XYZ file of C-alpha atoms in Angstrom:
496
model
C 162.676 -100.366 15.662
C 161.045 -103.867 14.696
C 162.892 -105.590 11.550
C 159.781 -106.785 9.197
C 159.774 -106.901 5.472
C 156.684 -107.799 3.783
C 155.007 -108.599 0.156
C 154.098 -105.935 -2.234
C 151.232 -107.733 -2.603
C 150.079 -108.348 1.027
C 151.210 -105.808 3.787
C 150.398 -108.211 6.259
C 152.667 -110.964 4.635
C 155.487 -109.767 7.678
C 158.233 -111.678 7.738
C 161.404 -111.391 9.467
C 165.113 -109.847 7.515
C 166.042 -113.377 7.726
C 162.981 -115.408 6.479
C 162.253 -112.918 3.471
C 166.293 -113.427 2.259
C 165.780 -117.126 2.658
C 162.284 -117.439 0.953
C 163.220 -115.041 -1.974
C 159.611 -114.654 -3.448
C 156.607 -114.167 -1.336
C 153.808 -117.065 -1.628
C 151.471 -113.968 -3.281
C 153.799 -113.784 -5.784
C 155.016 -110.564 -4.602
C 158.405 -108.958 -3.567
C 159.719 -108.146 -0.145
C 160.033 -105.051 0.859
C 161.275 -103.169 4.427
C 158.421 -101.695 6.126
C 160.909 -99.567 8.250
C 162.446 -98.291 5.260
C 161.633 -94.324 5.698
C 162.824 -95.104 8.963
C 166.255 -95.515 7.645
C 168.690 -92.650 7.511
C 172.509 -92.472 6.911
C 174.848 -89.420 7.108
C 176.777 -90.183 4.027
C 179.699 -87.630 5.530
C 180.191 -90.758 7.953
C 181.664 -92.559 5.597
C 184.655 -90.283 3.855
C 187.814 -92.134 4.686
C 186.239 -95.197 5.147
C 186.646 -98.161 3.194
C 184.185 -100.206 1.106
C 183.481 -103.095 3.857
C 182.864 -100.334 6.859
C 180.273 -98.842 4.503
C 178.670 -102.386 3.571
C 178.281 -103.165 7.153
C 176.733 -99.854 8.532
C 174.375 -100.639 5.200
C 173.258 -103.540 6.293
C 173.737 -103.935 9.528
C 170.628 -101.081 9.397
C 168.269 -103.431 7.278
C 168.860 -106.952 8.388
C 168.291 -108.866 11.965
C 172.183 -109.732 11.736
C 174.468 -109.758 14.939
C 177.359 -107.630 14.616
C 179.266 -110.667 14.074
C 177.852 -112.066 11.427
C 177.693 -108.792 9.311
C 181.924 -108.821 9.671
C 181.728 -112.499 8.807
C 179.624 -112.181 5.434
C 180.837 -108.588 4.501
C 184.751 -109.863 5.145
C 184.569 -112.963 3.576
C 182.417 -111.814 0.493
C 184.472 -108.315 0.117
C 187.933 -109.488 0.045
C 191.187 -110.034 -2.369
C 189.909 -113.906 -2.835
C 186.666 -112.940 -4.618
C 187.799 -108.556 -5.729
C 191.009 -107.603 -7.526
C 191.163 -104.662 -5.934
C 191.067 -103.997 -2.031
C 188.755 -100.693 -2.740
C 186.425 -103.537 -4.491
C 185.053 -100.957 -7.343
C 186.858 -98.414 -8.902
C 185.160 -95.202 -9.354
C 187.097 -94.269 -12.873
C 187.350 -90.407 -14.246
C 186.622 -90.757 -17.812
C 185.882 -87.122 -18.888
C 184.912 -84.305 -17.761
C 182.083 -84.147 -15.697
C 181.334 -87.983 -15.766
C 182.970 -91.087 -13.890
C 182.574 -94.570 -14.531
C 181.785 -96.880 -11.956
C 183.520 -100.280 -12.593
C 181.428 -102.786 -11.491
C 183.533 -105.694 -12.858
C 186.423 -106.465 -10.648
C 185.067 -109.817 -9.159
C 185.306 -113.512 -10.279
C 182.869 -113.437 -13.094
C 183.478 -109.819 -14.498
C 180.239 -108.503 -13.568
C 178.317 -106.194 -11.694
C 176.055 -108.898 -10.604
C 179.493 -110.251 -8.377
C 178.702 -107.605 -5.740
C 175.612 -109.267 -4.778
C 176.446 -112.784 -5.267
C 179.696 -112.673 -3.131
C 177.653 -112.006 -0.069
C 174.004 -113.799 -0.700
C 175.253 -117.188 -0.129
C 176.584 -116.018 3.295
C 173.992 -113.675 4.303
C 171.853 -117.018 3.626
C 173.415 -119.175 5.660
C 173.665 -116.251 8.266
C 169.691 -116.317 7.992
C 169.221 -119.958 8.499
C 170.949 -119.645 11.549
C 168.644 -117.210 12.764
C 165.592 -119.110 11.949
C 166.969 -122.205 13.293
C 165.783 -123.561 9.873
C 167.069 -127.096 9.426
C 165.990 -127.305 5.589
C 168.499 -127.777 2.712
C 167.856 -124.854 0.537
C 167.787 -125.065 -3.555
C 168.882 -122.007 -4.965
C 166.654 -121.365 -8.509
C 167.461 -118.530 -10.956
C 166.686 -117.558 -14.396
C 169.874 -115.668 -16.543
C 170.375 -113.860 -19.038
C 173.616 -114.534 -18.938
C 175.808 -112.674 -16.084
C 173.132 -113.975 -12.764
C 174.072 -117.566 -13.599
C 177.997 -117.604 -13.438
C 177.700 -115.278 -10.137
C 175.229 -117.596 -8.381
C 177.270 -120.745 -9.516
C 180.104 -119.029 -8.488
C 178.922 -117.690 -5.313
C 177.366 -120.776 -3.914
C 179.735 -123.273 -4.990
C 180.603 -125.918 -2.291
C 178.287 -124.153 0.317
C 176.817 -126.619 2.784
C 173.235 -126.662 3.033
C 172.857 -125.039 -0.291
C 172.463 -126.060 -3.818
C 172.271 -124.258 -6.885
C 170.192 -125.236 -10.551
C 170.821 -121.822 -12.949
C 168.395 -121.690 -16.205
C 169.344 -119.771 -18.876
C 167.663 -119.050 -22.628
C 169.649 -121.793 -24.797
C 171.813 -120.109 -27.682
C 170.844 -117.001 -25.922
C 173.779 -116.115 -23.670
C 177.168 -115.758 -25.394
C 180.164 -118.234 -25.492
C 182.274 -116.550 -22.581
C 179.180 -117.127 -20.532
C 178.490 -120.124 -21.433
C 181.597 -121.323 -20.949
C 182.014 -119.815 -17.405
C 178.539 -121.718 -16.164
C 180.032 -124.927 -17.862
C 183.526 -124.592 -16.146
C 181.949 -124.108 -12.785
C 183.540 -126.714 -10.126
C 181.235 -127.512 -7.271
C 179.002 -130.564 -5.957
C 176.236 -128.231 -5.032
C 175.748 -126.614 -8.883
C 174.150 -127.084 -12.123
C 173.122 -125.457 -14.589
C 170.268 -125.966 -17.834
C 169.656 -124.826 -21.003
C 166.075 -123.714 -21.859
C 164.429 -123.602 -24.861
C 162.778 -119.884 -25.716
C 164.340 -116.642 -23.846
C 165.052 -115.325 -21.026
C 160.978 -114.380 -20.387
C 160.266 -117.869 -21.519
C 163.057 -119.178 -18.742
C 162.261 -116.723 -15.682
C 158.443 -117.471 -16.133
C 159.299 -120.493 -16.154
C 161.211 -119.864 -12.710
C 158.804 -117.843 -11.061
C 155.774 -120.900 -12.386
C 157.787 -123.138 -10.315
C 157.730 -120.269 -6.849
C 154.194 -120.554 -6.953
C 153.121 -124.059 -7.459
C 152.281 -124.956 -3.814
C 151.682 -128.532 -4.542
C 155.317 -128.796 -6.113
C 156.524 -126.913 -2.974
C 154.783 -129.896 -1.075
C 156.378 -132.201 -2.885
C 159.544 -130.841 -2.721
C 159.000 -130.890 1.340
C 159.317 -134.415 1.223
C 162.944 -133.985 0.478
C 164.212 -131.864 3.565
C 164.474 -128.865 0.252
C 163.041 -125.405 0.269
C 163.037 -123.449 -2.682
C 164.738 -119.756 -2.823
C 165.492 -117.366 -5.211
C 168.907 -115.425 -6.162
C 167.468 -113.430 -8.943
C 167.262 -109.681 -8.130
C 163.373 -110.073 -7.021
C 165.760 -111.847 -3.420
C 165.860 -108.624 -0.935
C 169.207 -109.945 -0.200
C 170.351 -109.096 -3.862
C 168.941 -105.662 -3.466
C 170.559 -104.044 -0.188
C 174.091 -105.549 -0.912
C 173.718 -102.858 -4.242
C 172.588 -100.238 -2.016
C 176.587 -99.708 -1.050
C 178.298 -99.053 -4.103
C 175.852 -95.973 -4.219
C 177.435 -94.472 -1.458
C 181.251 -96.053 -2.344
C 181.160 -94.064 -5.447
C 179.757 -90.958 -3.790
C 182.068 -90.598 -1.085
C 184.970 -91.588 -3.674
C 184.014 -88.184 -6.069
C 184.401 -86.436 -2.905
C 187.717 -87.992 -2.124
C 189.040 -87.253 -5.949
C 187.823 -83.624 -4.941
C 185.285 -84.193 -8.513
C 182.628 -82.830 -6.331
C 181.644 -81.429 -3.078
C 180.092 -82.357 -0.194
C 176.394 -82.025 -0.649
C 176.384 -82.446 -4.527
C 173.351 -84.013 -5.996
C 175.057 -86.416 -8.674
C 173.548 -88.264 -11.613
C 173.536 -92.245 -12.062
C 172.938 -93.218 -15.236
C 172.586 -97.483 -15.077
C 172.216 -99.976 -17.807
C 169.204 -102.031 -16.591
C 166.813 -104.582 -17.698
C 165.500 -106.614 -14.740
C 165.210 -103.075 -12.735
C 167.597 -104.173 -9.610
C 170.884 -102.361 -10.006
C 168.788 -99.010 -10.678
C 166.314 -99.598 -7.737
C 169.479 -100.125 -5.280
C 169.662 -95.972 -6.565
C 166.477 -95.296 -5.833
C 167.029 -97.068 -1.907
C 170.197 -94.669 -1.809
C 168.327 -91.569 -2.653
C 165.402 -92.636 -0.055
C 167.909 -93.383 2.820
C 169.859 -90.280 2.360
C 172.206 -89.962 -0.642
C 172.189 -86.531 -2.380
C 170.722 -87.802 -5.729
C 169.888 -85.766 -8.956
C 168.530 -88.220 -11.186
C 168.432 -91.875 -11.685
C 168.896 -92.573 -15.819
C 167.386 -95.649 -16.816
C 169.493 -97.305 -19.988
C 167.998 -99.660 -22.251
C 168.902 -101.156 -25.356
C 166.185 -101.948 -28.779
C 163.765 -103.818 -25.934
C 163.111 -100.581 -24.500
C 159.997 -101.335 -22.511
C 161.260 -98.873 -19.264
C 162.025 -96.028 -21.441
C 158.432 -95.861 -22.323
C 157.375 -96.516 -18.968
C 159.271 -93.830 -17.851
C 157.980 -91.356 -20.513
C 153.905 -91.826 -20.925
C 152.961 -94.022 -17.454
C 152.392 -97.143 -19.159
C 154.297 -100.148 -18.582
C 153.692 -102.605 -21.924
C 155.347 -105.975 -22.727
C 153.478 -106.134 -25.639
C 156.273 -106.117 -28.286
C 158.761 -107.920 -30.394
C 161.574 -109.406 -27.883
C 164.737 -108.328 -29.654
C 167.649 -109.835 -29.285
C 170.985 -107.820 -29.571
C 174.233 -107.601 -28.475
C 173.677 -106.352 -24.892
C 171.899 -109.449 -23.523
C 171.388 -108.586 -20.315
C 168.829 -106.003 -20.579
C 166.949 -108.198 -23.381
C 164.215 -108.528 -21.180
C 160.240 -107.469 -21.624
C 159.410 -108.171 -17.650
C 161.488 -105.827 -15.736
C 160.528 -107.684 -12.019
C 161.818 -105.382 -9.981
C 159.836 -102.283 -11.059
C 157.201 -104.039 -8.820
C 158.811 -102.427 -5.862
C 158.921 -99.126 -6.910
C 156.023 -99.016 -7.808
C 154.753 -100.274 -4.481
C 156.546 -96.642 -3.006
C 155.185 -95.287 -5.849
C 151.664 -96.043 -4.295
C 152.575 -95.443 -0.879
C 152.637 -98.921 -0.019
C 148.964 -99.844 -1.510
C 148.917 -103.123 -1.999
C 145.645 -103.881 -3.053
C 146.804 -101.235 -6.220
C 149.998 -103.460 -6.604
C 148.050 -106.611 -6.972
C 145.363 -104.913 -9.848
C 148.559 -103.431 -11.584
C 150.320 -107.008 -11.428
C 146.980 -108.846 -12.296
C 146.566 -106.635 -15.713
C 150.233 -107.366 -16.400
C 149.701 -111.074 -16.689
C 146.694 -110.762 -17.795
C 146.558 -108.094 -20.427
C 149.964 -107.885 -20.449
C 150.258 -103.794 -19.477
C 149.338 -101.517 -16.850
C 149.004 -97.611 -17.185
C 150.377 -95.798 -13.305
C 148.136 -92.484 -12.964
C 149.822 -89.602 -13.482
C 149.785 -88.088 -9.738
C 151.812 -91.600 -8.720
C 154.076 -91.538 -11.800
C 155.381 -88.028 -10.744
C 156.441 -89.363 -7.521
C 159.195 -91.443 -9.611
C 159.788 -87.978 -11.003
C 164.085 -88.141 -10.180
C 163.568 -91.052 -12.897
C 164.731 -90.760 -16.682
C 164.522 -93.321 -19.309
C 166.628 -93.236 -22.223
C 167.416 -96.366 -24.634
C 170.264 -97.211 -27.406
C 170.341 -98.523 -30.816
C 172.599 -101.198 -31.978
C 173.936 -98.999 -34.086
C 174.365 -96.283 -31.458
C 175.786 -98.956 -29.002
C 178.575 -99.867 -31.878
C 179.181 -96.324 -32.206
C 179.853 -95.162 -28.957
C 182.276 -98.052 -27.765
C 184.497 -96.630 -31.010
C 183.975 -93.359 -30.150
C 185.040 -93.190 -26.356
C 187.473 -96.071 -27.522
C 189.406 -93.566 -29.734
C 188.270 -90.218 -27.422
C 189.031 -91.069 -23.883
C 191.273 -94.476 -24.594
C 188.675 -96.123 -22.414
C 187.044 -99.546 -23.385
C 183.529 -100.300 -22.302
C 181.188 -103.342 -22.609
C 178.150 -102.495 -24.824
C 175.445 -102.330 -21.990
C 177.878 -100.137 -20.734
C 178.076 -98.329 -24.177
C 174.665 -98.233 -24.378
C 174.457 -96.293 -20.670
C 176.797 -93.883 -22.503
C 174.977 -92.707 -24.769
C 171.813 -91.971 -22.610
C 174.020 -89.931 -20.692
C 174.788 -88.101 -23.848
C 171.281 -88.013 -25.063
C 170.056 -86.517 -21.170
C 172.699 -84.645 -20.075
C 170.901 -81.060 -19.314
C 173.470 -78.894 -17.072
C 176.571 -79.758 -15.074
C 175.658 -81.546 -12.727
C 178.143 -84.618 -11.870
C 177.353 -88.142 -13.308
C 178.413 -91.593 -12.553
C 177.747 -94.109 -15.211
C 177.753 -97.828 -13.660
C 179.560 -100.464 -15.620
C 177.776 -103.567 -16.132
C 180.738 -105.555 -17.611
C 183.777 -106.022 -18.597
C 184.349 -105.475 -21.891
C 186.445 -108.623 -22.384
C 182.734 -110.216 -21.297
C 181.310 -109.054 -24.707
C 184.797 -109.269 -26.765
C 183.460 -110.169 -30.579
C 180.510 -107.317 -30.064
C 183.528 -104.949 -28.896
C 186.083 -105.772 -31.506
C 183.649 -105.645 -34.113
C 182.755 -102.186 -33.183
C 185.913 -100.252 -33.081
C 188.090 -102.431 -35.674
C 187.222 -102.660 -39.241
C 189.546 -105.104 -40.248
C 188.719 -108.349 -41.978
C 190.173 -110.690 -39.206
C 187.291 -113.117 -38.124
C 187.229 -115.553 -35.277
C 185.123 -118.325 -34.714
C 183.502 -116.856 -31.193
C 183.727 -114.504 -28.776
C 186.441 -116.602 -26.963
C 189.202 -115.891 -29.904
C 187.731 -112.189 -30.401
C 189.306 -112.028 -26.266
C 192.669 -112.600 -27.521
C 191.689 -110.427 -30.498
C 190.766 -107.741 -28.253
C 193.883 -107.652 -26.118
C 196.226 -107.704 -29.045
C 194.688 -104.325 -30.377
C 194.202 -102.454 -27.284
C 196.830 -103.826 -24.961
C 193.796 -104.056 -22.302
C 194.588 -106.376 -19.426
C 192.054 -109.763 -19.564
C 190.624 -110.240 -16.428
C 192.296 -113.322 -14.662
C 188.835 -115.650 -14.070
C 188.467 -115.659 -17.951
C 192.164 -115.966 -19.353
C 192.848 -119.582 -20.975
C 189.337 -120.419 -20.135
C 188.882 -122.353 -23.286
C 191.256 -124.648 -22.159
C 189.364 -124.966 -17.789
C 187.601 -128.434 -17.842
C 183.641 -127.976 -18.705
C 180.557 -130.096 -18.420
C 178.776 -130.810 -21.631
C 175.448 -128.512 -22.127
C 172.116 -129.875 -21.109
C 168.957 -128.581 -22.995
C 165.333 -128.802 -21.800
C 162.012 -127.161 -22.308
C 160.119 -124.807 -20.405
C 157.904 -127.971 -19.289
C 160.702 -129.956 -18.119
C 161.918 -127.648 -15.765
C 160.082 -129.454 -12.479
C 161.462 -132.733 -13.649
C 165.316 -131.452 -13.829
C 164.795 -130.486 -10.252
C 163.542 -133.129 -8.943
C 165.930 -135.877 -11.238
C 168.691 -133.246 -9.773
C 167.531 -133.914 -6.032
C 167.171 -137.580 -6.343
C 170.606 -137.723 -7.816
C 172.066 -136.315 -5.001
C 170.101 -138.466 -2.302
């Protein structure tokens, strides 16, 4: 079976496993996809017993043009006690009856996004290899808050390979602000941008597909590439934990062999869901896939009349990292959605950004039909951290809070559910405190609300954020949307 991936946009844009990881977004402005993909099949009763790394590198070993050797090398060095705190990598916690929590926060920057992040830097540098492509390569990416620490983190100090992270300024909290300014590495650095997190990843993506700043950027020995969720090689590494979890229920004897199970995921860009939906398609027995928002709850109404529509107040609130109006990765399913029409994915996209909606029709939207959207108030969010706080002795992260209660809200029958966690709660401290404690102690950020935290609950902080007040930090650099080609370019020169 021939390896080729190729734009949503442009099903004859082929390009190799290797080349679509390393270019990130397609020159169309599309995403990659794997032709082969209904090709791909896994027995999921393979993997009972196994650990999390032999599942990672049947995964994908299947999708990418990797030797054998070189899926060991990036799934053992990304999957290990250096960058994990635990050697299964992600719990798979009971929490109550009939519903598991799958703790996605056990890496160096206490966030789901670390499963990805530990492994793109090497599967990059795997893919160079293969290409024989001589290039440095400048890593771009937009955050909301939790992509920036994990790329910096991920790619610091590798050869070859620099990072610049852009994130909304005063729109990402202290902790995480903090983390991208205590980052050591030669290779990193990080901006603040003016506007939010649209603002900064259009911004991004502006940058992808000016060809004459590409050019110019040639003239340097520097490709551009992507580790945003729209990079196929931040997709498949999510594909795994799909499985991990599954095969753990059966382990914990919470379900049987065969089981459809419900995922219920706290999303905003669309990625960590869409890794579901690849799970489902290669084999996995999934029920449904439940689609959390918060107050910007532009999939939930996608999901419920057909029509995608960014036409709204952007809403901040305190689960930042679905406070986002262009969910980028809903491009691909909808691209299976059509069968792989491309010439339909290109009207849709051209009505986004032009009109700024698109409406599916309805004999399309049905085949997203294992879909449900659901969303959560503030108010809900706050409630809900108390409640399973002070019900189950458990202490979740308000995205995670938020997934909660659309489980609540959706839950029709018995069927088994595993709710991912996007955080840890010690990420989102003041937001957490503040909900469960009613006291009138105040601290000055986020930071002190940490301590705060683990005083009340006894909760162990996580080790990458303990005393980080006190790690040495770069001061904060703020630009404007406009600036952003200059900062690259006075970045690149500074390093010549």
């Amino acid at each position: 079976m021939e390896k080729l991936f190729n734009s949503t946009r442009d099903n004859d844009n082929k390009l190799s496993p290797s080349r679509a990881i390393i270019k990130g977004l397609s020159d169309d402005g599309g995403l990659f996809v794997p032709q082969f993909l209904k090709d791909v099949k896994f027995d999921y009763k393979d993997f009972i017993g196994k650990s999390y790394n032999y599942i990672a590198k049947t995964i994908l070993g299947e999708f990418l043009d990797f030797s054998k050797e070189q899926i060991d090398y990036c799934v053992d060095t990304a999957y290990s006690l250096n960058n994990f705190e635990t050697e299964d990598i992600f719990k798979v916690v009971d929490v109550e009856d009939g519903l598991s929590i799958l703790e996605l926060f056990s890496g160096n920057t206490i966030a789901f996004k670390d499963c990805a992040l530990s492994i793109l830097p090497l599967l990059l540098k795997c893919a160079k290899e293969n290409e024989n492509d001589k290039d440095d390569v400048l890593i771009l990416t937009a955050t909301s808050g939790d992509t920036g620490k994990a790329a910096l983190e991920g790619f610091h100090d590798v050869d070859g390979i620099d990072v610049i992270v852009y994130y909304p300024y005063k729109g990402v909290s202290r902790l995480q602000l903090l983390q991208m300014l205590t980052q050591k590495g030669s290779n990193v650095k990080s901006y603040a941008v003016k506007g939010n997190f649209d603002d900064t990843q259009a911004g991004v993506k502006e940058i992808f597909n000016d060809s004459d700043f590409e050019k110019e950027l040639e003239k340097y020995g520097v490709k551009l590439s992507s580790a945003n969720s729209i990079n196929i090689g931040r997709l498949l590494p999510q594909v795994v934990y799909y499985y991990h979890s599954y095969i753990r229920l059966i382990e914990q004897g919470k379900i049987k062999e065969g089981d459809k199970v419900n995922f219920i995921v706290p999303t905003g860009n669309f990625g960590n869901i869409l890794a579901g939906y690849y799970a489902y398609l290669t084999g996995l027995p999934v029920n449904k896939l439940i689609c959390a928002s918060n107050d910007n709850n532009v999939l939930f109404d996608f999901f419920k009349s057909g029509t995608y529509d960014k036409n709204r107040e952007f809403k901040k609130t305190i689960s930042p990292s679905m406070d986002i109006l262009i969910s980028s990765n809903l491009e691909r399913l909808i691209y299976h959605m059509y069968d792989g029409d491309d010439k339909k994915v290109n009207d849709l996209m051209a009505k986004l950004s032009n009109e700024g909606k698109y409406t599916i029709d309805s004999e399309y939207m049905n085949k997203a039909d294992n879909f449900i959207g659901g969303y959560a108030t503030e108010d809900e969010i706050r409630e809900v951290i108390k409640e399973v706080y002070e019900k189950d002795d458990y202490l979740m992260d308000t995205h995670t809070a938020a997934g909660y209660k659309v489980y609540k809200d959706s839950k029709e029958d018995d069927t088994y559910s595993v709710l991912l966690s996007t955080a840890s709660p010690y990420k989102f401290s003041r937001d957490v405190y503040d909900s469960i404690f009613d006291d009138d102690v105040k601290a000055s950020d986020d930071v002190e609300y940490m301590y705060k935290l683990n005083e009340k609950t006894k909760v162990n902080i996580p080790k990458p954020v303990n005393n980080i007040e006190s790690f040495e930090r770069r001061e904060e650099e703020v630009i404007t949307k406009e600036d952003m080609r200059n900062s690259i370019l006075k970045y690149i020169e500074g390093k010549k």
